[in-house]
Amino acid sequence: MNFEPGEIVMPGDVLVDLDITPSESRFIIGPGLRREDNKILASKSGILQKKEPHIFWVNSKERRYVPVRGDAIIGIIIQKGADTYRVDIGASEPASLSVLAFEGATKKTKPILQIGDLVYARLLVANKDMEPELVCMDSAGRKRGLGPLEEGFLITLPLHTARRLLSSDWPLLHLLGREISYEAAVGLNGRVWIKGRTIKDTLAVATALETSSECRSESEMRCLVERILACRAGVAQED
Amino acid sequence: MKGDARVKITTQDTGKSLEVELNAKQKEVSATANEYLKLRPMILQMSCYARGDGAAICMQGDTVISAQATGPAEVKLQKEIMDKATIEVIFRTKSTGTGGNYVLLEKSVRDACETAILTTLHPRSAISIILLEMQNYGSLLSCCLNACCLALLDAGVPMNSTFAAVTIGISKDDDLIVDPDDTQEEECESLLTFAFESQNLELVASHADGQFTAETFIKCMKLACEISQEIFQEFRKCVKKQHIEIEKEGPT
């Protein structure tokens, strides 16, 4: 390997050239890496990551979502058709969502969604040559947390921040949950939906999430949470 | 002359803080002919705007260009290409807005981008780059190309390789001036701009103005290639600054 995990790679950097250094080991490459002949190259700038034994990917900072099959995302209904909805998922083209792809939906009992409504859905088809397709249920027909999102508040974060929220090493949502009761849905397209008991709670969580994208370490994040909870307590006392 | 250039490049300390760079620039006022063979102080900044998908500011001496990249985003139907992404470059001047005399510049930048970006990965989408002239004191095209590359890096657009550009002026006495400022440009008989990609150091774009011999052209190209290395180092340093603090503690 020309680069060690944790190092910065730039597009065009050759990670491994199997013509020069033949290797018996396999490589599984993820986002930000590509294969060209017998070389493995980076195609995005970021930090090279490795998961034992031989999975490699590049952790980059982006703000534009590119659909990936299986990702849970938050979409906005932009058009209603006879049997499909057109949904904006923040990618280069809108996705389609069948009215029958909801739990318990039949031709007679369709979900009622209006333009502008939010849905938490999973990408069933995500291919560069095809229109992305969404579903709001798993393969067994159960909703498993997916479906329309009612009320609440939507914020948009950079993609790496949204991914970080879902990571077990980044207990931001958990820390906020100790003091504030709220519901949240994190889409891998950077959209986060939040619904607290009161508007104040919703806004406190929204502020925490938005500001946390600037946090560079876990201690900073803990500090941020403390301050936001203190502010919220202060506001509550004033009332 | 080429040998001299190499010495100059390696001795130039690229890890300077802003103040130091500015001091160095003031010293450069009393530069001798040999000192013309190095870049003006270069300051790069990424993610400087909240809007858009990626943004960068490139300062080469007093020339400042801000670039904003968006994409892959929705494309207008008439510009849609079935098997690859459409790349748009718009140059905005301080006073007159878009278009005018800068169509050639836009085209040069777009062509360089097209070689660098893996356009086939995002068919039927648009990648647009807006270059904003903030200050123009010479070597405009190379500054635009460098800013553009950095903005694309920030936007996370998949690329074949990065690219960096260097402008070289040829004076009446056949002396070479790297990265000339506006007064030097006026004195120069011809101006050559070269852009190189980082992987195999091949030429991706060149733009020439004025008269010159084939030998001078090749000499300038070699010199520009060497100097572009220095810019690639700056790019890497800039990206590192973006990422490394997160790496310390934060996970994915």
Tab-separated table of C-alpha atoms in Angstrom, chain B residues 7 51 57 66 76 80 102 106 110 120 129-130 134 136 143 154 165 178 189 193 196 202 207 216 248:
chain	number	residue	atom	x	y	z
B	7	VAL	CA	16.648	25.038	-6.810
B	51	ARG	CA	-24.447	27.432	-0.181
B	57	ILE	CA	-10.943	30.564	-2.950
B	66	SER	CA	-13.594	32.295	-5.849
B	76	LYS	CA	-31.717	21.193	-18.330
B	80	GLU	CA	-28.646	16.612	-21.155
B	102	TYR	CA	-14.268	35.442	-21.200
B	106	GLU	CA	-14.689	29.415	-19.700
B	110	ARG	CA	-14.389	23.393	-18.965
B	120	THR	CA	-19.518	8.775	-16.998
B	129	ILE	CA	-18.810	25.705	-11.715
B	130	ILE	CA	-19.121	29.410	-11.125
B	134	MET	CA	-12.577	39.029	-7.009
B	136	ASN	CA	-7.397	40.354	-11.213
B	143	CYS	CA	-5.785	30.998	-10.930
B	154	ASP	CA	-14.545	20.176	-1.973
B	165	ALA	CA	-2.142	25.346	-13.779
B	178	VAL	CA	6.510	32.363	-13.688
B	189	GLU	CA	5.814	39.392	-25.323
B	193	THR	CA	-0.651	28.792	-19.484
B	196	PHE	CA	-1.171	19.365	-15.689
B	202	GLU	CA	0.360	14.982	-18.483
B	207	HIS	CA	-3.382	28.417	-23.667
B	216	THR	CA	10.626	28.113	-25.740
B	248	LYS	CA	-8.456	12.772	15.593
